[in-house]
Amino acid sequence: MFYSTAEMTRKIDSYLERQHSMLTDDPFAALMQAIANKENIGQGQEDFESEHLALLKSIPAGDMIKDDGILMLAAADKAQHRTISYMLQETDQWPKDVLKQAALCASSKGYDMTMRAILNGMPDMDGAFFQKLLDGAADSDMRSTLERFRKETLGEGWRINDDYEIQRKTEYPTLVHVFNFGACHVTTIIPGGEKGQQVIQRDFKDLQNDGELTIAYEKLRKFTANPPAYRGKDAGAARRVQKRERTARHV
C-alpha cells in the first residue's frame, strides 16, 4: 500500500496524539515529533547530529521497527536520508513492506538521496518492484538515479538484454558470456581474429558448476520484471556446442 502525503501526515499525527495522551517521555515519540515538525525537505549532517542522533541512540534497535515501521515511513516522507541510513544499520529486521512503502514514497517525490539510502539497505529486491519504482518516479532525474543504481549494482561488464537474458563482458582476453535463462544455455562470443567472430554455445548442464549461473540469475532477477524460473544448471536440454559466425549484437 502506498500512502499519499495527506495520508502519511494523518498517520503520523494520529500516532503522536496517542503518545501525548499517554503522557510518556519516549525518545521514539520525540523523534517522530521532530520529524513531523520539519519544515524543510532533506537532511544535512549538522541537522542530523543536532536534531536526531541523540534520540536515535536512545531507542533500542528492536524498537525502531515498532508500530508498523512508522518511524521509517515518516523519515522517508521528509527525506531524512541520514536518519534512514542510521536505522538500517542498527537493525536488519525491517519488514519488507515497510521498506517498499518508503522507497515508493521517495521515488514519487523525487528524493534521490533518500531513495539510495533505502535501496542500499534493502536486503532483497525483485525486478517487478524495481519496475514499480521506475514507473512511479517523479521525474527524469529520479529515473536516472534508479538507472545508475541498477548499473552500479549489476557491476562492471554486466548488461541485461531482456527479461530472460543477461551478459557479462570481460577484457584481456575480450569475451562476452551471454546467459539465456529461457533456453538454459550460455553463449561465449570470441570477437575478431583471422577466422572472424566465433561463438560457443553450451547447455547449463554442461558447465562444471553453477556458481556463475547463480550470480547471473540473481542480477537478472533483481532488475527484470518477468525473469524465467531458474531450476538449476541440470535443467538444460540436449548438449549443444557450436562454433559459428555471429553478428556483434551482444558485443
PDB file of C-alpha atoms in Angstrom:
ATOM      1  CA  MET A   1       0.000   0.000   0.000  1.00  0.00           C
ATOM      2  CA  PHE A   2       1.243   3.498  -0.876  1.00  0.00           C
ATOM      3  CA  TYR A   3       0.340   6.418   1.390  1.00  0.00           C
ATOM      4  CA  SER A   4      -0.239   9.865  -0.070  1.00  0.00           C
ATOM      5  CA  THR A   5       1.314  12.855   1.689  1.00  0.00           C
ATOM      6  CA  ALA A   6      -2.014  13.661   3.350  1.00  0.00           C
ATOM      7  CA  GLU A   7      -2.484  10.059   4.494  1.00  0.00           C
ATOM      8  CA  MET A   8       1.067   9.918   5.834  1.00  0.00           C
ATOM      9  CA  THR A   9       0.519  13.168   7.750  1.00  0.00           C
ATOM     10  CA  ARG A  10      -2.683  11.820   9.291  1.00  0.00           C
ATOM     11  CA  LYS A  11      -0.929   8.587  10.239  1.00  0.00           C
ATOM     12  CA  ILE A  12       1.897  10.470  11.981  1.00  0.00           C
ATOM     13  CA  ASP A  13      -0.479  12.892  13.712  1.00  0.00           C
ATOM     14  CA  SER A  14      -2.616  10.021  14.969  1.00  0.00           C
ATOM     15  CA  TYR A  15       0.427   8.291  16.433  1.00  0.00           C
ATOM     16  CA  LEU A  16       1.626  11.450  18.169  1.00  0.00           C
ATOM     17  CA  GLU A  17      -1.822  12.134  19.605  1.00  0.00           C
ATOM     18  CA  ARG A  18      -1.923   8.659  21.127  1.00  0.00           C
ATOM     19  CA  GLN A  19       1.525   9.096  22.640  1.00  0.00           C
ATOM     20  CA  HIS A  20       0.669  12.529  24.038  1.00  0.00           C
ATOM     21  CA  SER A  21      -2.455  11.166  25.707  1.00  0.00           C
ATOM     22  CA  MET A  22      -0.317   8.542  27.444  1.00  0.00           C
ATOM     23  CA  LEU A  23       1.933  11.277  28.913  1.00  0.00           C
ATOM     24  CA  THR A  24       5.102   9.306  28.154  1.00  0.00           C
ATOM     25  CA  ASP A  25       8.639  10.601  27.810  1.00  0.00           C
ATOM     26  CA  ASP A  26       9.516   8.333  24.901  1.00  0.00           C
ATOM     27  CA  PRO A  27      12.514   9.040  22.602  1.00  0.00           C
ATOM     28  CA  PHE A  28      10.688   7.219  19.799  1.00  0.00           C
ATOM     29  CA  ALA A  29       7.747   9.624  20.073  1.00  0.00           C
ATOM     30  CA  ALA A  30      10.119  12.576  20.456  1.00  0.00           C
ATOM     31  CA  LEU A  31      11.897  11.626  17.228  1.00  0.00           C
ATOM     32  CA  MET A  32       8.571  11.222  15.464  1.00  0.00           C
ATOM     33  CA  GLN A  33       7.623  14.697  16.648  1.00  0.00           C
ATOM     34  CA  ALA A  34      10.942  16.152  15.474  1.00  0.00           C
ATOM     35  CA  ILE A  35      10.439  14.644  12.021  1.00  0.00           C
ATOM     36  CA  ALA A  36       6.818  15.802  11.838  1.00  0.00           C
ATOM     37  CA  ASN A  37       7.874  19.353  12.733  1.00  0.00           C
ATOM     38  CA  LYS A  38      10.454  19.535   9.928  1.00  0.00           C
ATOM     39  CA  GLU A  39       9.517  22.344   7.573  1.00  0.00           C
ATOM     40  CA  ASN A  40      12.296  21.750   5.065  1.00  0.00           C
ATOM     41  CA  ILE A  41      12.796  18.617   2.999  1.00  0.00           C
ATOM     42  CA  GLY A  42      16.203  16.950   3.223  1.00  0.00           C
ATOM     43  CA  GLN A  43      18.789  16.478   5.943  1.00  0.00           C
ATOM     44  CA  GLY A  44      22.311  17.794   6.276  1.00  0.00           C
ATOM     45  CA  GLN A  45      24.906  16.189   8.526  1.00  0.00           C
ATOM     46  CA  GLU A  46      24.722  19.023  11.066  1.00  0.00           C
ATOM     47  CA  ASP A  47      20.931  18.801  11.257  1.00  0.00           C
ATOM     48  CA  PHE A  48      21.103  15.051  11.713  1.00  0.00           C
ATOM     49  CA  GLU A  49      23.604  15.267  14.561  1.00  0.00           C
ATOM     50  CA  SER A  50      21.871  18.116  16.377  1.00  0.00           C
ATOM     51  CA  GLU A  51      18.248  17.031  15.945  1.00  0.00           C
ATOM     52  CA  HIS A  52      18.093  13.245  15.605  1.00  0.00           C
ATOM     53  CA  LEU A  53      21.271  11.420  16.594  1.00  0.00           C
ATOM     54  CA  ALA A  54      20.851  11.575  20.388  1.00  0.00           C
ATOM     55  CA  LEU A  55      17.240  10.397  20.122  1.00  0.00           C
ATOM     56  CA  LEU A  56      18.190   7.554  17.793  1.00  0.00           C
ATOM     57  CA  LYS A  57      20.850   6.373  20.229  1.00  0.00           C
ATOM     58  CA  SER A  58      18.208   6.265  22.973  1.00  0.00           C
ATOM     59  CA  ILE A  59      15.918   3.955  21.012  1.00  0.00           C
ATOM     60  CA  PRO A  60      16.693   0.212  21.250  1.00  0.00           C
ATOM     61  CA  ALA A  61      17.327  -1.206  17.799  1.00  0.00           C
ATOM     62  CA  GLY A  62      14.437  -3.624  18.137  1.00  0.00           C
ATOM     63  CA  ASP A  63      12.033  -0.783  18.902  1.00  0.00           C
ATOM     64  CA  MET A  64      12.820   1.166  15.748  1.00  0.00           C
ATOM     65  CA  ILE A  65      10.569  -1.093  13.688  1.00  0.00           C
ATOM     66  CA  LYS A  66       7.563  -0.937  16.040  1.00  0.00           C
ATOM     67  CA  ASP A  67       4.128   0.403  15.127  1.00  0.00           C
ATOM     68  CA  ASP A  68       4.277  -0.932  11.567  1.00  0.00           C
ATOM     69  CA  GLY A  69       7.509   0.866  10.745  1.00  0.00           C
ATOM     70  CA  ILE A  70       6.006   4.321  11.116  1.00  0.00           C
ATOM     71  CA  LEU A  71       9.386   5.846  12.010  1.00  0.00           C
ATOM     72  CA  MET A  72      10.890   4.721   8.699  1.00  0.00           C
ATOM     73  CA  LEU A  73       7.850   5.934   6.770  1.00  0.00           C
ATOM     74  CA  ALA A  74       7.916   9.319   8.488  1.00  0.00           C
ATOM     75  CA  ALA A  75      11.628   9.727   7.755  1.00  0.00           C
ATOM     76  CA  ALA A  76      11.097   8.846   4.089  1.00  0.00           C
ATOM     77  CA  ASP A  77       8.206  11.308   3.834  1.00  0.00           C
ATOM     78  CA  LYS A  78      10.522  14.161   4.915  1.00  0.00           C
ATOM     79  CA  ALA A  79      13.617  12.908   3.047  1.00  0.00           C
ATOM     80  CA  GLN A  80      15.619  12.282   6.229  1.00  0.00           C
ATOM     81  CA  HIS A  81      18.153  10.083   4.472  1.00  0.00           C
ATOM     82  CA  ARG A  82      20.801  10.133   7.213  1.00  0.00           C
ATOM     83  CA  THR A  83      18.245   9.049   9.795  1.00  0.00           C
ATOM     84  CA  ILE A  84      17.154   6.267   7.446  1.00  0.00           C
ATOM     85  CA  SER A  85      20.730   5.071   6.903  1.00  0.00           C
ATOM     86  CA  TYR A  86      21.328   5.013  10.655  1.00  0.00           C
ATOM     87  CA  MET A  87      18.192   2.944  11.311  1.00  0.00           C
ATOM     88  CA  LEU A  88      19.009   0.485   8.545  1.00  0.00           C
ATOM     89  CA  GLN A  89      22.478  -0.013  10.020  1.00  0.00           C
ATOM     90  CA  GLU A  90      21.076  -0.558  13.502  1.00  0.00           C
ATOM     91  CA  THR A  91      18.711  -3.393  12.602  1.00  0.00           C
ATOM     92  CA  ASP A  92      18.056  -5.633   9.611  1.00  0.00           C
ATOM     93  CA  GLN A  93      14.621  -6.654  10.880  1.00  0.00           C
ATOM     94  CA  TRP A  94      12.659  -4.069   8.914  1.00  0.00           C
ATOM     95  CA  PRO A  95       9.570  -5.603   7.286  1.00  0.00           C
ATOM     96  CA  LYS A  96       9.950  -5.723   3.521  1.00  0.00           C
ATOM     97  CA  ASP A  97       6.607  -3.976   3.001  1.00  0.00           C
ATOM     98  CA  VAL A  98       7.778  -1.018   5.107  1.00  0.00           C
ATOM     99  CA  LEU A  99      10.942  -0.576   3.051  1.00  0.00           C
ATOM    100  CA  LYS A 100       8.963  -0.890  -0.172  1.00  0.00           C
ATOM    101  CA  GLN A 101       6.496   1.751   1.003  1.00  0.00           C
ATOM    102  CA  ALA A 102       9.364   4.063   1.964  1.00  0.00           C
ATOM    103  CA  ALA A 103      11.064   3.528  -1.413  1.00  0.00           C
ATOM    104  CA  LEU A 104       7.850   4.217  -3.334  1.00  0.00           C
ATOM    105  CA  CYS A 105       7.444   7.419  -1.351  1.00  0.00           C
ATOM    106  CA  ALA A 106      10.982   8.543  -2.177  1.00  0.00           C
ATOM    107  CA  SER A 107      10.566   7.692  -5.863  1.00  0.00           C
ATOM    108  CA  SER A 108       7.260   9.523  -6.232  1.00  0.00           C
ATOM    109  CA  LYS A 109       8.630  12.657  -4.547  1.00  0.00           C
ATOM    110  CA  GLY A 110      11.996  12.718  -6.281  1.00  0.00           C
ATOM    111  CA  TYR A 111      14.076  12.210  -3.122  1.00  0.00           C
ATOM    112  CA  ASP A 112      17.186  10.775  -4.745  1.00  0.00           C
ATOM    113  CA  MET A 113      19.439  10.546  -1.661  1.00  0.00           C
ATOM    114  CA  THR A 114      16.601   9.022   0.363  1.00  0.00           C
ATOM    115  CA  MET A 115      15.990   6.511  -2.416  1.00  0.00           C
ATOM    116  CA  ARG A 116      19.633   5.459  -2.433  1.00  0.00           C
ATOM    117  CA  ALA A 117      19.705   5.108   1.354  1.00  0.00           C
ATOM    118  CA  ILE A 118      16.679   2.800   1.275  1.00  0.00           C
ATOM    119  CA  LEU A 119      17.816   0.698  -1.691  1.00  0.00           C
ATOM    120  CA  ASN A 120      21.290   0.265  -0.209  1.00  0.00           C
ATOM    121  CA  GLY A 121      19.692  -1.163   2.920  1.00  0.00           C
ATOM    122  CA  MET A 122      17.046  -3.310   1.210  1.00  0.00           C
ATOM    123  CA  PRO A 123      18.258  -6.922   1.519  1.00  0.00           C
ATOM    124  CA  ASP A 124      16.150  -8.471  -1.224  1.00  0.00           C
ATOM    125  CA  MET A 125      14.576  -6.609  -4.120  1.00  0.00           C
ATOM    126  CA  ASP A 126      12.992  -8.127  -7.201  1.00  0.00           C
ATOM    127  CA  GLY A 127      12.656  -6.738 -10.696  1.00  0.00           C
ATOM    128  CA  ALA A 128       8.890  -6.311 -10.522  1.00  0.00           C
ATOM    129  CA  PHE A 129       9.260  -3.894  -7.606  1.00  0.00           C
ATOM    130  CA  PHE A 130      12.152  -2.067  -9.269  1.00  0.00           C
ATOM    131  CA  GLN A 131       9.895  -1.507 -12.280  1.00  0.00           C
ATOM    132  CA  LYS A 132       7.269  -0.011  -9.948  1.00  0.00           C
ATOM    133  CA  LEU A 133       9.870   2.459  -8.717  1.00  0.00           C
ATOM    134  CA  LEU A 134      10.673   3.432 -12.307  1.00  0.00           C
ATOM    135  CA  ASP A 135       7.003   3.721 -13.256  1.00  0.00           C
ATOM    136  CA  GLY A 136       6.247   5.879 -10.215  1.00  0.00           C
ATOM    137  CA  ALA A 137       9.333   8.101 -10.480  1.00  0.00           C
ATOM    138  CA  ALA A 138       8.608  11.787 -10.008  1.00  0.00           C
ATOM    139  CA  ASP A 139      10.731  12.919 -12.947  1.00  0.00           C
ATOM    140  CA  SER A 140      13.590  12.083 -15.286  1.00  0.00           C
ATOM    141  CA  ASP A 141      16.145  12.850 -12.558  1.00  0.00           C
ATOM    142  CA  MET A 142      14.701  10.131 -10.323  1.00  0.00           C
ATOM    143  CA  ARG A 143      14.607   7.677 -13.223  1.00  0.00           C
ATOM    144  CA  SER A 144      18.267   8.469 -13.882  1.00  0.00           C
ATOM    145  CA  THR A 145      19.044   7.846 -10.197  1.00  0.00           C
ATOM    146  CA  LEU A 146      17.368   4.441 -10.406  1.00  0.00           C
ATOM    147  CA  GLU A 147      19.132   3.550 -13.660  1.00  0.00           C
ATOM    148  CA  ARG A 148      22.504   4.472 -12.148  1.00  0.00           C
ATOM    149  CA  PHE A 149      21.716   2.307  -9.127  1.00  0.00           C
ATOM    150  CA  ARG A 150      20.905  -0.606 -11.428  1.00  0.00           C
ATOM    151  CA  LYS A 151      24.125  -0.161 -13.420  1.00  0.00           C
ATOM    152  CA  GLU A 152      26.275   0.127 -10.285  1.00  0.00           C
ATOM    153  CA  THR A 153      24.625  -2.887  -8.644  1.00  0.00           C
ATOM    154  CA  LEU A 154      24.991  -5.068 -11.734  1.00  0.00           C
ATOM    155  CA  GLY A 155      28.695  -4.280 -11.792  1.00  0.00           C
ATOM    156  CA  GLU A 156      31.251  -3.579 -14.488  1.00  0.00           C
ATOM    157  CA  GLY A 157      30.762  -5.539 -17.692  1.00  0.00           C
ATOM    158  CA  TRP A 158      27.238  -6.761 -16.890  1.00  0.00           C
ATOM    159  CA  ARG A 159      24.229  -5.848 -19.020  1.00  0.00           C
ATOM    160  CA  ILE A 160      20.640  -7.078 -19.120  1.00  0.00           C
ATOM    161  CA  ASN A 161      19.437  -7.791 -22.661  1.00  0.00           C
ATOM    162  CA  ASP A 162      15.918  -8.995 -21.892  1.00  0.00           C
ATOM    163  CA  ASP A 163      13.786 -10.497 -19.126  1.00  0.00           C
ATOM    164  CA  TYR A 164      15.428 -13.877 -19.802  1.00  0.00           C
ATOM    165  CA  GLU A 165      18.952 -12.888 -20.820  1.00  0.00           C
ATOM    166  CA  ILE A 166      21.950 -11.192 -19.195  1.00  0.00           C
ATOM    167  CA  GLN A 167      25.520 -10.879 -20.428  1.00  0.00           C
ATOM    168  CA  ARG A 168      28.966 -10.257 -18.975  1.00  0.00           C
ATOM    169  CA  LYS A 169      31.829  -8.794 -20.984  1.00  0.00           C
ATOM    170  CA  THR A 170      35.416  -9.309 -19.877  1.00  0.00           C
ATOM    171  CA  GLU A 171      38.645  -7.779 -21.164  1.00  0.00           C
ATOM    172  CA  TYR A 172      42.098  -9.337 -21.681  1.00  0.00           C
ATOM    173  CA  PRO A 173      41.007 -11.528 -23.349  1.00  0.00           C
ATOM    174  CA  THR A 174      37.841  -9.930 -24.677  1.00  0.00           C
ATOM    175  CA  LEU A 175      34.977 -12.375 -24.207  1.00  0.00           C
ATOM    176  CA  VAL A 176      31.218 -11.983 -23.956  1.00  0.00           C
ATOM    177  CA  HIS A 177      29.262 -14.586 -21.981  1.00  0.00           C
ATOM    178  CA  VAL A 178      25.510 -14.467 -22.658  1.00  0.00           C
ATOM    179  CA  PHE A 179      23.359 -16.318 -20.115  1.00  0.00           C
ATOM    180  CA  ASN A 180      19.960 -17.257 -21.540  1.00  0.00           C
ATOM    181  CA  PHE A 181      17.715 -18.476 -18.726  1.00  0.00           C
ATOM    182  CA  GLY A 182      14.804 -19.043 -21.092  1.00  0.00           C
ATOM    183  CA  ALA A 183      16.652 -21.595 -23.232  1.00  0.00           C
ATOM    184  CA  CYS A 184      19.001 -22.720 -20.411  1.00  0.00           C
ATOM    185  CA  HIS A 185      22.230 -22.203 -22.295  1.00  0.00           C
ATOM    186  CA  VAL A 186      25.267 -19.916 -22.120  1.00  0.00           C
ATOM    187  CA  THR A 187      26.870 -18.488 -25.236  1.00  0.00           C
ATOM    188  CA  THR A 188      30.515 -17.395 -25.280  1.00  0.00           C
ATOM    189  CA  ILE A 189      31.374 -14.913 -28.025  1.00  0.00           C
ATOM    190  CA  ILE A 190      35.003 -14.546 -29.105  1.00  0.00           C
ATOM    191  CA  PRO A 191      35.149 -11.423 -31.281  1.00  0.00           C
ATOM    192  CA  GLY A 192      37.551 -10.644 -34.125  1.00  0.00           C
ATOM    193  CA  GLY A 193      40.619 -12.611 -35.140  1.00  0.00           C
ATOM    194  CA  GLU A 194      41.644 -14.067 -38.504  1.00  0.00           C
ATOM    195  CA  LYS A 195      38.757 -16.526 -38.502  1.00  0.00           C
ATOM    196  CA  GLY A 196      36.183 -13.890 -37.639  1.00  0.00           C
ATOM    197  CA  GLN A 197      33.914 -13.891 -34.654  1.00  0.00           C
ATOM    198  CA  GLN A 198      33.427 -17.298 -33.042  1.00  0.00           C
ATOM    199  CA  VAL A 199      30.546 -18.468 -30.906  1.00  0.00           C
ATOM    200  CA  ILE A 200      30.490 -21.395 -28.480  1.00  0.00           C
ATOM    201  CA  GLN A 201      27.128 -22.406 -27.048  1.00  0.00           C
ATOM    202  CA  ARG A 202      26.653 -24.844 -24.163  1.00  0.00           C
ATOM    203  CA  ASP A 203      23.719 -26.038 -22.121  1.00  0.00           C
ATOM    204  CA  PHE A 204      23.743 -25.088 -18.462  1.00  0.00           C
ATOM    205  CA  LYS A 205      24.072 -28.754 -17.509  1.00  0.00           C
ATOM    206  CA  ASP A 206      27.390 -28.997 -19.377  1.00  0.00           C
ATOM    207  CA  LEU A 207      29.058 -26.433 -17.107  1.00  0.00           C
ATOM    208  CA  GLN A 208      31.277 -27.704 -14.298  1.00  0.00           C
ATOM    209  CA  ASN A 209      29.341 -25.824 -11.600  1.00  0.00           C
ATOM    210  CA  ASP A 210      26.513 -23.351 -11.255  1.00  0.00           C
ATOM    211  CA  GLY A 211      28.391 -20.618  -9.372  1.00  0.00           C
ATOM    212  CA  GLU A 212      28.447 -18.124 -12.237  1.00  0.00           C
ATOM    213  CA  LEU A 213      24.897 -19.040 -13.252  1.00  0.00           C
ATOM    214  CA  THR A 214      23.659 -18.257  -9.749  1.00  0.00           C
ATOM    215  CA  ILE A 215      25.387 -14.868  -9.796  1.00  0.00           C
ATOM    216  CA  ALA A 216      23.990 -14.065 -13.246  1.00  0.00           C
ATOM    217  CA  TYR A 217      20.458 -15.108 -12.324  1.00  0.00           C
ATOM    218  CA  GLU A 218      20.415 -13.077  -9.108  1.00  0.00           C
ATOM    219  CA  LYS A 219      21.416  -9.983 -11.076  1.00  0.00           C
ATOM    220  CA  LEU A 220      18.750 -10.700 -13.693  1.00  0.00           C
ATOM    221  CA  ARG A 221      16.040 -11.414 -11.114  1.00  0.00           C
ATOM    222  CA  LYS A 222      16.769  -8.224  -9.208  1.00  0.00           C
ATOM    223  CA  PHE A 223      16.236  -5.897 -12.138  1.00  0.00           C
ATOM    224  CA  THR A 224      13.816  -7.521 -14.600  1.00  0.00           C
ATOM    225  CA  ALA A 225      10.077  -7.659 -14.078  1.00  0.00           C
ATOM    226  CA  ASN A 226       9.427 -11.146 -15.501  1.00  0.00           C
ATOM    227  CA  PRO A 227      12.520 -13.363 -15.244  1.00  0.00           C
ATOM    228  CA  PRO A 228      12.049 -17.055 -16.066  1.00  0.00           C
ATOM    229  CA  ALA A 229      12.291 -19.555 -13.247  1.00  0.00           C
ATOM    230  CA  TYR A 230      15.824 -20.864 -12.768  1.00  0.00           C
ATOM    231  CA  ARG A 231      15.750 -24.566 -11.966  1.00  0.00           C
ATOM    232  CA  GLY A 232      19.482 -25.142 -11.635  1.00  0.00           C
ATOM    233  CA  LYS A 233      22.169 -25.947 -14.172  1.00  0.00           C
ATOM    234  CA  ASP A 234      20.964 -29.505 -14.745  1.00  0.00           C
ATOM    235  CA  ALA A 235      17.718 -28.294 -16.310  1.00  0.00           C
ATOM    236  CA  GLY A 236      19.381 -27.763 -19.732  1.00  0.00           C
ATOM    237  CA  ALA A 237      18.223 -29.572 -22.850  1.00  0.00           C
ATOM    238  CA  ALA A 238      20.360 -31.761 -25.101  1.00  0.00           C
ATOM    239  CA  ARG A 239      24.044 -30.932 -25.333  1.00  0.00           C
ATOM    240  CA  ARG A 240      24.826 -28.242 -27.919  1.00  0.00           C
ATOM    241  CA  VAL A 241      28.363 -26.989 -28.556  1.00  0.00           C
ATOM    242  CA  GLN A 242      28.524 -24.788 -31.640  1.00  0.00           C
ATOM    243  CA  LYS A 243      31.045 -22.545 -33.338  1.00  0.00           C
ATOM    244  CA  ARG A 244      29.595 -20.239 -35.975  1.00  0.00           C
ATOM    245  CA  GLU A 245      29.665 -16.706 -37.336  1.00  0.00           C
ATOM    246  CA  ARG A 246      27.514 -14.290 -35.325  1.00  0.00           C
ATOM    247  CA  THR A 247      26.650 -10.629 -35.541  1.00  0.00           C
ATOM    248  CA  ALA A 248      28.073  -8.277 -32.920  1.00  0.00           C
ATOM    249  CA  ARG A 249      24.701  -7.551 -31.282  1.00  0.00           C
ATOM    250  CA  HIS A 250      25.895  -8.586 -27.802  1.00  0.00           C
ATOM    251  CA  VAL A 251      29.455  -7.308 -28.009  1.00  0.00           C
TER     252      VAL A 251
END
